[in-house]
Amino acid sequence: HDGRTIEARITVFGDNERLVLARDVTRLQRLEQTRRDFVANVSHELRTPLTVVSGYLETFLDQADQQESPVPPRLKRAFGQMQSQTRRMQSLVDDLLTLSRLETSERQTERQPVDIAALCREIHTDAASLSNGRHQFTLSLDEHRTILGDANELRSALSNLVINAVRYTPDGTTITLRYLDHPRGAMVEVIDDGDGIPKTHLSRLTERFYRVDKSRSTQSGGTGLGLAIVKHVLLRHDARLEIESDVGQGATFRCVFPASRLAAGSSRLT
Ligand code: ADP
């Protein structure tokens, strides 16, 4: 009552004994909401000044060589650094906004039919161009299926997984994007045969800003929010993320969708 939220846990002993533990989590929820709103507002407010700074830097660097008195190389390098750091901040702010939008909107996402095979093809093409010939790509698609969800959210989740595979694996690695039909749902897997991730890190990978190797992640342009975004997108699709990896074993990131998220009539014809 009173708009309060009570969390209750009931343990049943034998036939007629029950242990009920109830906890008022209203205050906790309000605090959490305040935190989310704060992050969303700050990220939003930071966007405009960053766009202005990055616009001026771009113009300056474009014109640096065309001026009558050329800009000294040391100054140009410094401005180049400012530009790349500004871009990093922009990605971070964009990811923070994406994450807080995912956290604050409805628990479940839309149920629009999404052609998952077409989406995989699109992501595969983008990733190949990002890798610029440094990796080999394999695309494996089971029978066509339609997932009920939000195409933009799914695109962002799968792109994050494939971009990570490009970022964190050495040249020559094979990256596979696989869509599997499953009797109880569907799976999209991103598999690489790179260096892998030590098992001890796996359970914490989807936490915000958790990185296995911080300097490598920062250098490669990661914000530390990619897998947190993936996890939230999947949660909103009643799906889950499974991660399998170990040192020297490559990595598999598996998105498992339940049958309730497959469009009726899009199942196998055989
Ligand atoms: P980031 O922005 O740092 O990439 P993510 O949440 O996307 O943040 O990933 C968290 C960490 O997981 C990365 O910093 C990296 O150490 C590790 N990681 C993710 N994908 C892979 C992969 N395919 N191979 C090895 N390490 C990975």
PDB file of C-alpha atoms and ligand atoms in Angstrom:
ATOM      1  CA  HIS A   1       0.000   0.000   0.000  1.00  0.00           C
ATOM      2  CA  ASP A   2       1.030   3.666  -0.084  1.00  0.00           C
ATOM      3  CA  GLY A   3       2.921   3.026  -3.321  1.00  0.00           C
ATOM      4  CA  ARG A   4       5.623   1.179  -1.401  1.00  0.00           C
ATOM      5  CA  THR A   5       7.474  -1.828  -2.806  1.00  0.00           C
ATOM      6  CA  ILE A   6       7.907  -4.842  -0.600  1.00  0.00           C
ATOM      7  CA  GLU A   7      10.170  -7.699  -1.583  1.00  0.00           C
ATOM      8  CA  ALA A   8       9.101 -10.990  -0.030  1.00  0.00           C
ATOM      9  CA  ARG A   9      10.770 -14.373   0.081  1.00  0.00           C
ATOM     10  CA  ILE A  10       8.742 -17.380   1.187  1.00  0.00           C
ATOM     11  CA  THR A  11      10.449 -20.606   2.186  1.00  0.00           C
ATOM     12  CA  VAL A  12       8.287 -23.672   2.621  1.00  0.00           C
ATOM     13  CA  PHE A  13       9.218 -26.282   5.261  1.00  0.00           C
ATOM     14  CA  GLY A  14       7.327 -29.550   5.226  1.00  0.00           C
ATOM     15  CA  ASP A  15       3.543 -29.439   4.860  1.00  0.00           C
ATOM     16  CA  ASN A  16       2.479 -26.505   6.935  1.00  0.00           C
ATOM     17  CA  GLU A  17       5.437 -24.397   7.905  1.00  0.00           C
ATOM     18  CA  ARG A  18       6.340 -21.250   6.046  1.00  0.00           C
ATOM     19  CA  LEU A  19       9.074 -18.721   6.655  1.00  0.00           C
ATOM     20  CA  VAL A  20       8.249 -15.297   5.216  1.00  0.00           C
ATOM     21  CA  LEU A  21      10.958 -12.640   4.945  1.00  0.00           C
ATOM     22  CA  ALA A  22       9.693  -9.252   3.826  1.00  0.00           C
ATOM     23  CA  ARG A  23      11.793  -6.183   3.105  1.00  0.00           C
ATOM     24  CA  ASP A  24      10.702  -2.670   2.234  1.00  0.00           C
ATOM     25  CA  VAL A  25      12.811  -1.748  -0.818  1.00  0.00           C
ATOM     26  CA  THR A  26      11.021   1.525  -1.646  1.00  0.00           C
ATOM     27  CA  ARG A  27      13.937   3.714  -0.526  1.00  0.00           C
ATOM     28  CA  LEU A  28      16.461   1.588  -2.391  1.00  0.00           C
ATOM     29  CA  GLN A  29      14.392   1.794  -5.558  1.00  0.00           C
ATOM     30  CA  ARG A  30      14.066   5.570  -5.252  1.00  0.00           C
ATOM     31  CA  LEU A  31      17.812   5.927  -4.788  1.00  0.00           C
ATOM     32  CA  GLU A  32      18.419   3.747  -7.817  1.00  0.00           C
ATOM     33  CA  GLN A  33      15.986   5.858  -9.850  1.00  0.00           C
ATOM     34  CA  THR A  34      17.755   9.062  -8.737  1.00  0.00           C
ATOM     35  CA  ARG A  35      21.086   7.578  -9.796  1.00  0.00           C
ATOM     36  CA  ARG A  36      19.710   6.630 -13.231  1.00  0.00           C
ATOM     37  CA  ASP A  37      18.117  10.049 -13.773  1.00  0.00           C
ATOM     38  CA  PHE A  38      21.334  11.755 -12.742  1.00  0.00           C
ATOM     39  CA  VAL A  39      23.454   9.731 -15.182  1.00  0.00           C
ATOM     40  CA  ALA A  40      20.925  10.314 -17.975  1.00  0.00           C
ATOM     41  CA  ASN A  41      20.796  14.084 -17.337  1.00  0.00           C
ATOM     42  CA  VAL A  42      24.554  14.526 -17.055  1.00  0.00           C
ATOM     43  CA  SER A  43      25.141  12.542 -20.253  1.00  0.00           C
ATOM     44  CA  HIS A  44      22.527  14.566 -22.056  1.00  0.00           C
ATOM     45  CA  GLU A  45      23.981  17.876 -20.864  1.00  0.00           C
ATOM     46  CA  LEU A  46      27.503  16.870 -21.899  1.00  0.00           C
ATOM     47  CA  ARG A  47      26.483  16.130 -25.440  1.00  0.00           C
ATOM     48  CA  THR A  48      26.138  19.690 -26.748  1.00  0.00           C
ATOM     49  CA  PRO A  49      29.444  21.108 -25.414  1.00  0.00           C
ATOM     50  CA  LEU A  50      31.273  18.042 -26.730  1.00  0.00           C
ATOM     51  CA  THR A  51      29.736  18.479 -30.180  1.00  0.00           C
ATOM     52  CA  VAL A  52      30.823  22.140 -30.221  1.00  0.00           C
ATOM     53  CA  VAL A  53      34.406  21.360 -29.114  1.00  0.00           C
ATOM     54  CA  SER A  54      34.758  18.525 -31.579  1.00  0.00           C
ATOM     55  CA  GLY A  55      33.355  20.670 -34.417  1.00  0.00           C
ATOM     56  CA  TYR A  56      35.907  23.446 -33.774  1.00  0.00           C
ATOM     57  CA  LEU A  57      38.770  20.948 -33.506  1.00  0.00           C
ATOM     58  CA  GLU A  58      37.796  19.366 -36.791  1.00  0.00           C
ATOM     59  CA  THR A  59      37.658  22.735 -38.573  1.00  0.00           C
ATOM     60  CA  PHE A  60      41.000  23.743 -37.069  1.00  0.00           C
ATOM     61  CA  LEU A  61      42.705  20.512 -38.129  1.00  0.00           C
ATOM     62  CA  ASP A  62      41.178  20.686 -41.604  1.00  0.00           C
ATOM     63  CA  GLN A  63      42.556  24.182 -42.089  1.00  0.00           C
ATOM     64  CA  ALA A  64      45.877  23.643 -40.325  1.00  0.00           C
ATOM     65  CA  ASP A  65      47.699  22.756 -43.538  1.00  0.00           C
ATOM     66  CA  GLN A  66      45.986  25.265 -45.722  1.00  0.00           C
ATOM     67  CA  GLN A  67      46.991  28.367 -43.781  1.00  0.00           C
ATOM     68  CA  GLU A  68      49.693  30.722 -45.046  1.00  0.00           C
ATOM     69  CA  SER A  69      51.700  30.278 -41.871  1.00  0.00           C
ATOM     70  CA  PRO A  70      51.541  26.488 -41.250  1.00  0.00           C
ATOM     71  CA  VAL A  71      50.750  25.280 -37.759  1.00  0.00           C
ATOM     72  CA  PRO A  72      53.860  23.779 -36.068  1.00  0.00           C
ATOM     73  CA  PRO A  73      53.744  19.931 -36.050  1.00  0.00           C
ATOM     74  CA  ARG A  74      53.909  19.809 -32.237  1.00  0.00           C
ATOM     75  CA  LEU A  75      50.769  21.913 -31.976  1.00  0.00           C
ATOM     76  CA  LYS A  76      49.056  19.855 -34.649  1.00  0.00           C
ATOM     77  CA  ARG A  77      49.835  16.659 -32.760  1.00  0.00           C
ATOM     78  CA  ALA A  78      48.428  18.168 -29.579  1.00  0.00           C
ATOM     79  CA  PHE A  79      45.226  19.136 -31.362  1.00  0.00           C
ATOM     80  CA  GLY A  80      45.020  15.657 -32.907  1.00  0.00           C
ATOM     81  CA  GLN A  81      45.195  14.185 -29.382  1.00  0.00           C
ATOM     82  CA  MET A  82      42.477  16.567 -28.223  1.00  0.00           C
ATOM     83  CA  GLN A  83      40.312  15.427 -31.109  1.00  0.00           C
ATOM     84  CA  SER A  84      40.728  11.723 -30.382  1.00  0.00           C
ATOM     85  CA  GLN A  85      40.061  12.227 -26.667  1.00  0.00           C
ATOM     86  CA  THR A  86      36.966  14.271 -27.477  1.00  0.00           C
ATOM     87  CA  ARG A  87      35.734  11.437 -29.709  1.00  0.00           C
ATOM     88  CA  ARG A  88      36.300   9.004 -26.836  1.00  0.00           C
ATOM     89  CA  MET A  89      34.255  11.195 -24.542  1.00  0.00           C
ATOM     90  CA  GLN A  90      31.499  11.365 -27.155  1.00  0.00           C
ATOM     91  CA  SER A  91      31.346   7.566 -27.402  1.00  0.00           C
ATOM     92  CA  LEU A  92      31.264   7.310 -23.634  1.00  0.00           C
ATOM     93  CA  VAL A  93      28.428   9.818 -23.338  1.00  0.00           C
ATOM     94  CA  ASP A  94      26.508   8.052 -26.144  1.00  0.00           C
ATOM     95  CA  ASP A  95      26.919   4.665 -24.441  1.00  0.00           C
ATOM     96  CA  LEU A  96      25.900   6.095 -21.049  1.00  0.00           C
ATOM     97  CA  LEU A  97      22.768   7.546 -22.611  1.00  0.00           C
ATOM     98  CA  THR A  98      21.959   4.286 -24.388  1.00  0.00           C
ATOM     99  CA  LEU A  99      22.390   2.347 -21.167  1.00  0.00           C
ATOM    100  CA  SER A 100      20.269   4.686 -19.072  1.00  0.00           C
ATOM    101  CA  ARG A 101      17.540   4.658 -21.738  1.00  0.00           C
ATOM    102  CA  LEU A 102      17.540   0.865 -21.666  1.00  0.00           C
ATOM    103  CA  GLU A 103      17.390   0.866 -17.878  1.00  0.00           C
ATOM    104  CA  THR A 104      14.635   3.419 -17.525  1.00  0.00           C
ATOM    105  CA  SER A 105      12.219   2.460 -20.280  1.00  0.00           C
ATOM    106  CA  GLU A 106       9.633  -0.307 -20.023  1.00  0.00           C
ATOM    107  CA  ARG A 107      10.989  -3.604 -18.731  1.00  0.00           C
ATOM    108  CA  GLN A 108      10.115  -5.416 -21.926  1.00  0.00           C
ATOM    109  CA  THR A 109      10.840  -4.035 -25.316  1.00  0.00           C
ATOM    110  CA  GLU A 110       8.734  -3.821 -28.481  1.00  0.00           C
ATOM    111  CA  ARG A 111       7.553  -6.876 -30.348  1.00  0.00           C
ATOM    112  CA  GLN A 112       8.149  -5.856 -33.941  1.00  0.00           C
ATOM    113  CA  PRO A 113       9.136  -8.674 -36.323  1.00  0.00           C
ATOM    114  CA  VAL A 114      12.900  -8.426 -36.906  1.00  0.00           C
ATOM    115  CA  ASP A 115      14.478 -10.369 -39.760  1.00  0.00           C
ATOM    116  CA  ILE A 116      17.414 -11.688 -37.786  1.00  0.00           C
ATOM    117  CA  ALA A 117      19.204 -13.171 -40.814  1.00  0.00           C
ATOM    118  CA  ALA A 118      19.160  -9.808 -42.602  1.00  0.00           C
ATOM    119  CA  LEU A 119      20.409  -8.122 -39.435  1.00  0.00           C
ATOM    120  CA  CYS A 120      23.278 -10.622 -39.117  1.00  0.00           C
ATOM    121  CA  ARG A 121      24.259 -10.021 -42.750  1.00  0.00           C
ATOM    122  CA  GLU A 122      24.267  -6.261 -42.195  1.00  0.00           C
ATOM    123  CA  ILE A 123      26.435  -6.542 -39.067  1.00  0.00           C
ATOM    124  CA  HIS A 124      28.765  -8.970 -40.804  1.00  0.00           C
ATOM    125  CA  THR A 125      29.365  -6.467 -43.632  1.00  0.00           C
ATOM    126  CA  ASP A 126      30.003  -3.576 -41.206  1.00  0.00           C
ATOM    127  CA  ALA A 127      32.417  -5.666 -39.131  1.00  0.00           C
ATOM    128  CA  ALA A 128      34.367  -6.763 -42.195  1.00  0.00           C
ATOM    129  CA  SER A 129      34.869  -3.150 -43.181  1.00  0.00           C
ATOM    130  CA  LEU A 130      35.912  -2.205 -39.623  1.00  0.00           C
ATOM    131  CA  SER A 131      38.461  -5.032 -39.549  1.00  0.00           C
ATOM    132  CA  ASN A 132      39.868  -3.903 -42.887  1.00  0.00           C
ATOM    133  CA  GLY A 133      41.153  -7.321 -43.884  1.00  0.00           C
ATOM    134  CA  ARG A 134      42.816  -8.134 -40.545  1.00  0.00           C
ATOM    135  CA  HIS A 135      40.312 -10.867 -39.659  1.00  0.00           C
ATOM    136  CA  GLN A 136      38.464 -13.610 -41.465  1.00  0.00           C
ATOM    137  CA  PHE A 137      34.708 -13.659 -41.187  1.00  0.00           C
ATOM    138  CA  THR A 138      32.266 -16.530 -41.431  1.00  0.00           C
ATOM    139  CA  LEU A 139      28.534 -16.119 -41.544  1.00  0.00           C
ATOM    140  CA  SER A 140      26.355 -19.134 -40.834  1.00  0.00           C
ATOM    141  CA  LEU A 141      22.585 -18.756 -40.878  1.00  0.00           C
ATOM    142  CA  ASP A 142      20.059 -21.435 -40.144  1.00  0.00           C
ATOM    143  CA  GLU A 143      16.617 -21.351 -41.675  1.00  0.00           C
ATOM    144  CA  HIS A 144      15.124 -17.905 -41.736  1.00  0.00           C
ATOM    145  CA  ARG A 145      13.408 -16.868 -38.518  1.00  0.00           C
ATOM    146  CA  THR A 146      11.869 -13.696 -37.271  1.00  0.00           C
ATOM    147  CA  ILE A 147      12.481 -12.500 -33.734  1.00  0.00           C
ATOM    148  CA  LEU A 148       9.931 -10.259 -32.077  1.00  0.00           C
ATOM    149  CA  GLY A 149      11.740  -7.269 -30.698  1.00  0.00           C
ATOM    150  CA  ASP A 150      13.333  -3.932 -31.386  1.00  0.00           C
ATOM    151  CA  ALA A 151      15.610  -3.912 -34.448  1.00  0.00           C
ATOM    152  CA  ASN A 152      17.746  -0.992 -33.246  1.00  0.00           C
ATOM    153  CA  GLU A 153      18.367  -2.521 -29.848  1.00  0.00           C
ATOM    154  CA  LEU A 154      19.221  -5.902 -31.357  1.00  0.00           C
ATOM    155  CA  ARG A 155      21.525  -4.271 -33.903  1.00  0.00           C
ATOM    156  CA  SER A 156      23.345  -2.429 -31.142  1.00  0.00           C
ATOM    157  CA  ALA A 157      23.750  -5.603 -29.035  1.00  0.00           C
ATOM    158  CA  LEU A 158      25.037  -7.803 -31.852  1.00  0.00           C
ATOM    159  CA  SER A 159      27.303  -5.058 -33.224  1.00  0.00           C
ATOM    160  CA  ASN A 160      28.867  -4.633 -29.797  1.00  0.00           C
ATOM    161  CA  LEU A 161      29.708  -8.336 -29.677  1.00  0.00           C
ATOM    162  CA  VAL A 162      31.185  -8.387 -33.170  1.00  0.00           C
ATOM    163  CA  ILE A 163      33.116  -5.133 -32.654  1.00  0.00           C
ATOM    164  CA  ASN A 164      34.603  -6.601 -29.453  1.00  0.00           C
ATOM    165  CA  ALA A 165      35.692  -9.674 -31.397  1.00  0.00           C
ATOM    166  CA  VAL A 166      37.467  -7.379 -33.883  1.00  0.00           C
ATOM    167  CA  ARG A 167      39.005  -5.247 -31.109  1.00  0.00           C
ATOM    168  CA  TYR A 168      40.239  -7.896 -28.744  1.00  0.00           C
ATOM    169  CA  THR A 169      41.602 -10.556 -31.048  1.00  0.00           C
ATOM    170  CA  PRO A 170      44.877 -10.599 -32.968  1.00  0.00           C
ATOM    171  CA  ASP A 171      45.125 -10.230 -36.723  1.00  0.00           C
ATOM    172  CA  GLY A 172      44.286 -13.401 -38.624  1.00  0.00           C
ATOM    173  CA  THR A 173      41.585 -14.456 -36.140  1.00  0.00           C
ATOM    174  CA  THR A 174      38.429 -16.031 -37.545  1.00  0.00           C
ATOM    175  CA  ILE A 175      35.212 -14.434 -36.338  1.00  0.00           C
ATOM    176  CA  THR A 176      31.983 -16.353 -36.851  1.00  0.00           C
ATOM    177  CA  LEU A 177      28.518 -14.910 -36.655  1.00  0.00           C
ATOM    178  CA  ARG A 178      26.084 -17.773 -36.371  1.00  0.00           C
ATOM    179  CA  TYR A 179      22.318 -17.924 -36.185  1.00  0.00           C
ATOM    180  CA  LEU A 180      20.954 -21.225 -34.918  1.00  0.00           C
ATOM    181  CA  ASP A 181      17.452 -22.527 -34.928  1.00  0.00           C
ATOM    182  CA  HIS A 182      16.698 -24.264 -31.680  1.00  0.00           C
ATOM    183  CA  PRO A 183      13.596 -26.264 -30.712  1.00  0.00           C
ATOM    184  CA  ARG A 184      13.080 -24.064 -27.657  1.00  0.00           C
ATOM    185  CA  GLY A 185      14.025 -20.747 -29.241  1.00  0.00           C
ATOM    186  CA  ALA A 186      16.836 -19.259 -31.261  1.00  0.00           C
ATOM    187  CA  MET A 187      20.483 -18.435 -30.691  1.00  0.00           C
ATOM    188  CA  VAL A 188      22.819 -15.894 -32.173  1.00  0.00           C
ATOM    189  CA  GLU A 189      26.466 -16.601 -31.508  1.00  0.00           C
ATOM    190  CA  VAL A 190      29.578 -14.522 -32.023  1.00  0.00           C
ATOM    191  CA  ILE A 191      32.576 -16.842 -31.919  1.00  0.00           C
ATOM    192  CA  ASP A 192      36.246 -15.994 -32.238  1.00  0.00           C
ATOM    193  CA  ASP A 193      39.382 -18.091 -32.051  1.00  0.00           C
ATOM    194  CA  GLY A 194      41.445 -15.310 -30.491  1.00  0.00           C
ATOM    195  CA  ASP A 195      43.396 -15.329 -27.206  1.00  0.00           C
ATOM    196  CA  GLY A 196      40.287 -15.823 -25.058  1.00  0.00           C
ATOM    197  CA  ILE A 197      39.432 -14.436 -21.616  1.00  0.00           C
ATOM    198  CA  PRO A 198      40.619 -15.981 -18.308  1.00  0.00           C
ATOM    199  CA  LYS A 199      37.678 -17.859 -16.760  1.00  0.00           C
ATOM    200  CA  THR A 200      37.863 -15.864 -13.514  1.00  0.00           C
ATOM    201  CA  HIS A 201      36.726 -12.717 -15.353  1.00  0.00           C
ATOM    202  CA  LEU A 202      33.697 -14.183 -17.108  1.00  0.00           C
ATOM    203  CA  SER A 203      31.087 -13.637 -14.392  1.00  0.00           C
ATOM    204  CA  ARG A 204      31.913  -9.918 -14.139  1.00  0.00           C
ATOM    205  CA  LEU A 205      32.252  -9.042 -17.843  1.00  0.00           C
ATOM    206  CA  THR A 206      28.783  -7.503 -18.160  1.00  0.00           C
ATOM    207  CA  GLU A 207      29.311  -5.094 -15.245  1.00  0.00           C
ATOM    208  CA  ARG A 208      29.646  -1.452 -16.201  1.00  0.00           C
ATOM    209  CA  PHE A 209      33.275  -0.448 -16.839  1.00  0.00           C
ATOM    210  CA  TYR A 210      34.614  -3.921 -16.134  1.00  0.00           C
ATOM    211  CA  ARG A 211      37.581  -4.671 -18.365  1.00  0.00           C
ATOM    212  CA  VAL A 212      39.999  -7.545 -18.510  1.00  0.00           C
ATOM    213  CA  ASP A 213      42.835  -5.346 -19.702  1.00  0.00           C
ATOM    214  CA  LYS A 214      42.065  -1.700 -19.070  1.00  0.00           C
ATOM    215  CA  SER A 215      44.826  -0.158 -21.154  1.00  0.00           C
ATOM    216  CA  ARG A 216      44.031  -2.351 -24.166  1.00  0.00           C
ATOM    217  CA  SER A 217      40.346  -1.544 -23.959  1.00  0.00           C
ATOM    218  CA  THR A 218      40.975   2.199 -23.693  1.00  0.00           C
ATOM    219  CA  GLN A 219      43.438   2.113 -26.599  1.00  0.00           C
ATOM    220  CA  SER A 220      41.001   0.241 -28.781  1.00  0.00           C
ATOM    221  CA  GLY A 221      38.316   2.855 -28.180  1.00  0.00           C
ATOM    222  CA  GLY A 222      36.146   0.798 -25.815  1.00  0.00           C
ATOM    223  CA  THR A 223      33.993   2.597 -23.274  1.00  0.00           C
ATOM    224  CA  GLY A 224      33.631  -0.343 -20.886  1.00  0.00           C
ATOM    225  CA  LEU A 225      29.855  -0.296 -21.345  1.00  0.00           C
ATOM    226  CA  GLY A 226      29.460  -2.540 -24.401  1.00  0.00           C
ATOM    227  CA  LEU A 227      28.589  -5.799 -22.654  1.00  0.00           C
ATOM    228  CA  ALA A 228      26.395  -4.024 -20.084  1.00  0.00           C
ATOM    229  CA  ILE A 229      24.373  -2.698 -23.038  1.00  0.00           C
ATOM    230  CA  VAL A 230      24.205  -6.189 -24.582  1.00  0.00           C
ATOM    231  CA  LYS A 231      22.965  -7.666 -21.312  1.00  0.00           C
ATOM    232  CA  HIS A 232      20.222  -5.055 -20.917  1.00  0.00           C
ATOM    233  CA  VAL A 233      19.037  -5.383 -24.508  1.00  0.00           C
ATOM    234  CA  LEU A 234      18.776  -9.147 -24.094  1.00  0.00           C
ATOM    235  CA  LEU A 235      16.961  -8.855 -20.764  1.00  0.00           C
ATOM    236  CA  ARG A 236      14.388  -6.653 -22.462  1.00  0.00           C
ATOM    237  CA  HIS A 237      13.915  -9.408 -25.058  1.00  0.00           C
ATOM    238  CA  ASP A 238      13.469 -12.092 -22.360  1.00  0.00           C
ATOM    239  CA  ALA A 239      16.771 -13.448 -23.651  1.00  0.00           C
ATOM    240  CA  ARG A 240      20.073 -14.160 -21.928  1.00  0.00           C
ATOM    241  CA  LEU A 241      23.770 -13.856 -22.666  1.00  0.00           C
ATOM    242  CA  GLU A 242      26.035 -16.874 -22.194  1.00  0.00           C
ATOM    243  CA  ILE A 243      29.794 -16.392 -22.345  1.00  0.00           C
ATOM    244  CA  GLU A 244      32.240 -19.245 -22.819  1.00  0.00           C
ATOM    245  CA  SER A 245      35.938 -18.605 -22.937  1.00  0.00           C
ATOM    246  CA  ASP A 246      39.322 -19.378 -21.452  1.00  0.00           C
ATOM    247  CA  VAL A 247      42.920 -18.445 -22.146  1.00  0.00           C
ATOM    248  CA  GLY A 248      43.906 -19.723 -25.574  1.00  0.00           C
ATOM    249  CA  GLN A 249      40.392 -21.031 -26.260  1.00  0.00           C
ATOM    250  CA  GLY A 250      38.849 -18.108 -28.115  1.00  0.00           C
ATOM    251  CA  ALA A 251      35.509 -16.741 -26.961  1.00  0.00           C
ATOM    252  CA  THR A 252      31.850 -17.484 -27.613  1.00  0.00           C
ATOM    253  CA  PHE A 253      29.141 -14.944 -26.814  1.00  0.00           C
ATOM    254  CA  ARG A 254      25.729 -16.577 -27.163  1.00  0.00           C
ATOM    255  CA  CYS A 255      22.407 -14.718 -27.168  1.00  0.00           C
ATOM    256  CA  VAL A 256      19.622 -17.174 -26.334  1.00  0.00           C
ATOM    257  CA  PHE A 257      16.079 -16.127 -27.270  1.00  0.00           C
ATOM    258  CA  PRO A 258      13.054 -18.004 -25.911  1.00  0.00           C
ATOM    259  CA  ALA A 259      10.390 -19.490 -28.220  1.00  0.00           C
ATOM    260  CA  SER A 260       7.961 -16.777 -27.064  1.00  0.00           C
ATOM    261  CA  ARG A 261      10.095 -14.247 -28.970  1.00  0.00           C
ATOM    262  CA  LEU A 262       9.826 -16.061 -32.307  1.00  0.00           C
ATOM    263  CA  ALA A 263       7.141 -14.890 -34.689  1.00  0.00           C
ATOM    264  CA  ALA A 264       4.346 -17.407 -35.187  1.00  0.00           C
ATOM    265  CA  GLY A 265       4.573 -19.141 -38.546  1.00  0.00           C
ATOM    266  CA  SER A 266       8.256 -18.395 -38.994  1.00  0.00           C
ATOM    267  CA  SER A 267       9.389 -21.788 -37.723  1.00  0.00           C
ATOM    268  CA  ARG A 268      10.954 -24.473 -39.880  1.00  0.00           C
ATOM    269  CA  LEU A 269       8.751 -25.760 -42.665  1.00  0.00           C
ATOM    270  CA  THR A 270      10.108 -29.315 -42.465  1.00  0.00           C
TER     271      THR A 270
HETATM  272  P1  ADP B   1      34.859  -2.350 -23.769  1.00  0.00           P
HETATM  273  O1  ADP B   1      34.272  -1.059 -24.124  1.00  0.00           O
HETATM  274  O2  ADP B   1      36.037  -2.259 -22.861  1.00  0.00           O
HETATM  275  O3  ADP B   1      35.074  -3.198 -24.953  1.00  0.00           O
HETATM  276  P2  ADP B   1      32.869  -4.310 -23.042  1.00  0.00           P
HETATM  277  O4  ADP B   1      31.869  -4.297 -21.944  1.00  0.00           O
HETATM  278  O5  ADP B   1      32.358  -4.389 -24.441  1.00  0.00           O
HETATM  279  O6  ADP B   1      33.734  -3.012 -22.833  1.00  0.00           O
HETATM  280  O7  ADP B   1      33.875  -5.506 -22.819  1.00  0.00           O
HETATM  281  C1  ADP B   1      34.455  -5.724 -21.539  1.00  0.00           C
HETATM  282  C2  ADP B   1      35.801  -6.413 -21.647  1.00  0.00           C
HETATM  283  O8  ADP B   1      35.620  -7.764 -22.095  1.00  0.00           O
HETATM  284  C3  ADP B   1      36.733  -5.786 -22.666  1.00  0.00           C
HETATM  285  O9  ADP B   1      37.434  -4.685 -22.114  1.00  0.00           O
HETATM  286  C4  ADP B   1      37.667  -6.951 -23.000  1.00  0.00           C
HETATM  287  O10 ADP B   1      38.694  -7.015 -22.032  1.00  0.00           O
HETATM  288  C5  ADP B   1      36.770  -8.186 -22.815  1.00  0.00           C
HETATM  289  N1  ADP B   1      36.303  -8.777 -24.091  1.00  0.00           N
HETATM  290  C6  ADP B   1      35.105  -8.573 -24.687  1.00  0.00           C
HETATM  291  N2  ADP B   1      34.975  -9.301 -25.805  1.00  0.00           N
HETATM  292  C7  ADP B   1      36.127 -10.002 -25.935  1.00  0.00           C
HETATM  293  C8  ADP B   1      36.618 -10.962 -26.896  1.00  0.00           C
HETATM  294  N3  ADP B   1      35.887 -11.335 -27.957  1.00  0.00           N
HETATM  295  N4  ADP B   1      37.863 -11.485 -26.689  1.00  0.00           N
HETATM  296  C9  ADP B   1      38.613 -11.119 -25.616  1.00  0.00           C
HETATM  297  N5  ADP B   1      38.208 -10.220 -24.677  1.00  0.00           N
HETATM  298  C10 ADP B   1      36.983  -9.666 -24.838  1.00  0.00           C
END
